[in-house]
Every structure is written in C-alpha cells, then in structure tokens.
GROMACS .gro file of C-alpha atoms in nm:
model
   87
    1UNK     CA    1   9.533   9.011  15.414
    2UNK     CA    2   9.218   8.869  15.256
    3UNK     CA    3   9.205   8.783  14.889
    4UNK     CA    4   8.944   9.056  14.834
    5UNK     CA    5   9.195   9.321  14.937
    6UNK     CA    6   9.493   9.176  14.747
    7UNK     CA    7   9.620   9.415  14.479
    8UNK     CA    8   9.713   9.281  14.140
    9UNK     CA    9  10.094   9.332  14.171
   10UNK     CA   10  10.085   9.171  14.515
   11UNK     CA   11   9.935   8.866  14.360
   12UNK     CA   12  10.204   8.855  14.090
   13UNK     CA   13  10.459   8.907  14.359
   14UNK     CA   14  10.339   8.600  14.550
   15UNK     CA   15  10.390   8.397  14.232
   16UNK     CA   16  10.770   8.460  14.215
   17UNK     CA   17  10.944   8.122  14.210
   18UNK     CA   18  10.619   7.944  14.113
   19UNK     CA   19  10.481   7.818  13.787
   20UNK     CA   20  10.249   8.045  13.592
   21UNK     CA   21  10.083   8.046  13.260
   22UNK     CA   22  10.058   8.366  13.050
   23UNK     CA   23   9.810   8.410  12.764
   24UNK     CA   24   9.927   8.675  12.520
   25UNK     CA   25   9.708   8.936  12.352
   26UNK     CA   26   9.731   8.760  12.026
   27UNK     CA   27   9.537   8.477  12.190
   28UNK     CA   28   9.714   8.216  12.004
   29UNK     CA   29  10.025   8.212  12.221
   30UNK     CA   30  10.046   8.071  12.577
   31UNK     CA   31  10.363   8.050  12.782
   32UNK     CA   32  10.404   7.840  13.097
   33UNK     CA   33  10.711   7.870  13.315
   34UNK     CA   34  10.852   7.971  13.655
   35UNK     CA   35  10.825   8.341  13.726
   36UNK     CA   36  11.165   8.478  13.827
   37UNK     CA   37  11.078   8.848  13.838
   38UNK     CA   38  10.862   9.139  13.706
   39UNK     CA   39  10.841   9.516  13.727
   40UNK     CA   40  10.560   9.771  13.761
   41UNK     CA   41  10.470   9.737  13.396
   42UNK     CA   42  10.440   9.357  13.437
   43UNK     CA   43  10.730   9.287  13.217
   44UNK     CA   44  10.834   8.940  13.328
   45UNK     CA   45  11.126   8.697  13.331
   46UNK     CA   46  11.016   8.342  13.296
   47UNK     CA   47  11.247   8.030  13.314
   48UNK     CA   48  11.183   7.672  13.210
   49UNK     CA   49  10.927   7.797  12.953
   50UNK     CA   50  10.697   7.602  12.733
   51UNK     CA   51  10.561   7.818  12.452
   52UNK     CA   52  10.247   7.687  12.271
   53UNK     CA   53  10.120   7.846  11.957
   54UNK     CA   54   9.814   7.766  11.773
   55UNK     CA   55   9.858   7.830  11.402
   56UNK     CA   56   9.595   7.962  11.160
   57UNK     CA   57   9.555   7.603  11.041
   58UNK     CA   58   9.474   7.491  11.393
   59UNK     CA   59   9.805   7.313  11.435
   60UNK     CA   60   9.962   7.323  11.789
   61UNK     CA   61  10.330   7.400  11.797
   62UNK     CA   62  10.522   7.364  12.123
   63UNK     CA   63  10.871   7.501  12.187
   64UNK     CA   64  11.085   7.462  12.504
   65UNK     CA   65  11.293   7.767  12.607
   66UNK     CA   66  11.538   7.820  12.883
   67UNK     CA   67  11.419   8.170  12.967
   68UNK     CA   68  11.222   8.458  12.822
   69UNK     CA   69  11.163   8.824  12.887
   70UNK     CA   70  10.798   8.915  12.825
   71UNK     CA   71  10.680   9.271  12.741
   72UNK     CA   72  10.396   9.342  12.983
   73UNK     CA   73  10.207   9.526  12.712
   74UNK     CA   74  10.142   9.194  12.529
   75UNK     CA   75  10.011   9.002  12.832
   76UNK     CA   76   9.634   8.946  12.839
   77UNK     CA   77   9.593   8.690  13.130
   78UNK     CA   78   9.815   8.555  13.405
   79UNK     CA   79   9.718   8.220  13.557
   80UNK     CA   80   9.900   8.149  13.882
   81UNK     CA   81   9.993   7.786  13.923
   82UNK     CA   82   9.987   7.714  13.550
   83UNK     CA   83   9.702   7.634  13.315
   84UNK     CA   84   9.415   7.432  13.460
   85UNK     CA   85   9.480   7.138  13.234
   86UNK     CA   86   9.850   7.116  13.359
   87UNK     CA   87   9.734   6.916  13.667
   0.00000   0.00000   0.00000
C-alpha cells in the first residue's frame, strides 16, 4: 500500500512497539515514548515516557514516567519515530 493511501489509524497501528512523540493541544507539553496500544479515539498507552513541559516562564521541565494513558481528545500531533531533534 502506498503512503498516499495509508489511513491515519493504519499509520498509528504501524507505530506500535516504536518510539513516538505526542504534542498535546496545550502546546506546552510533549511526550515521547514507546507506543504500546491505542483505540479508535486515539487514546494511547505509552511506556518509557519522557514528558517535557515548557512553563509560562519559559523554563523546561522534564519528567520520566514508566507508563501513561493519554486521552486522544488532548492530542494535537503524533510524530512517528520521535521528535526530529531526538536523533
């Protein structure tokens, strides 16, 4: 199947077991971790998570988490393979 005909949920499905970055709608929070599962609402389970928040003062706060369950309603952008600056 060509990339032009790949449906959004099919792309997310291909990312299971891989590292992804998720930018949340508040745009000050980004989570990077290994995608373990998701549903039709793009609620996601991530493991080995790094949460980065940028405070109102511009201060970057980083927290390591074992696992998280994300509500798909709060997801703005999914980046397969992690953030571009991770490499």
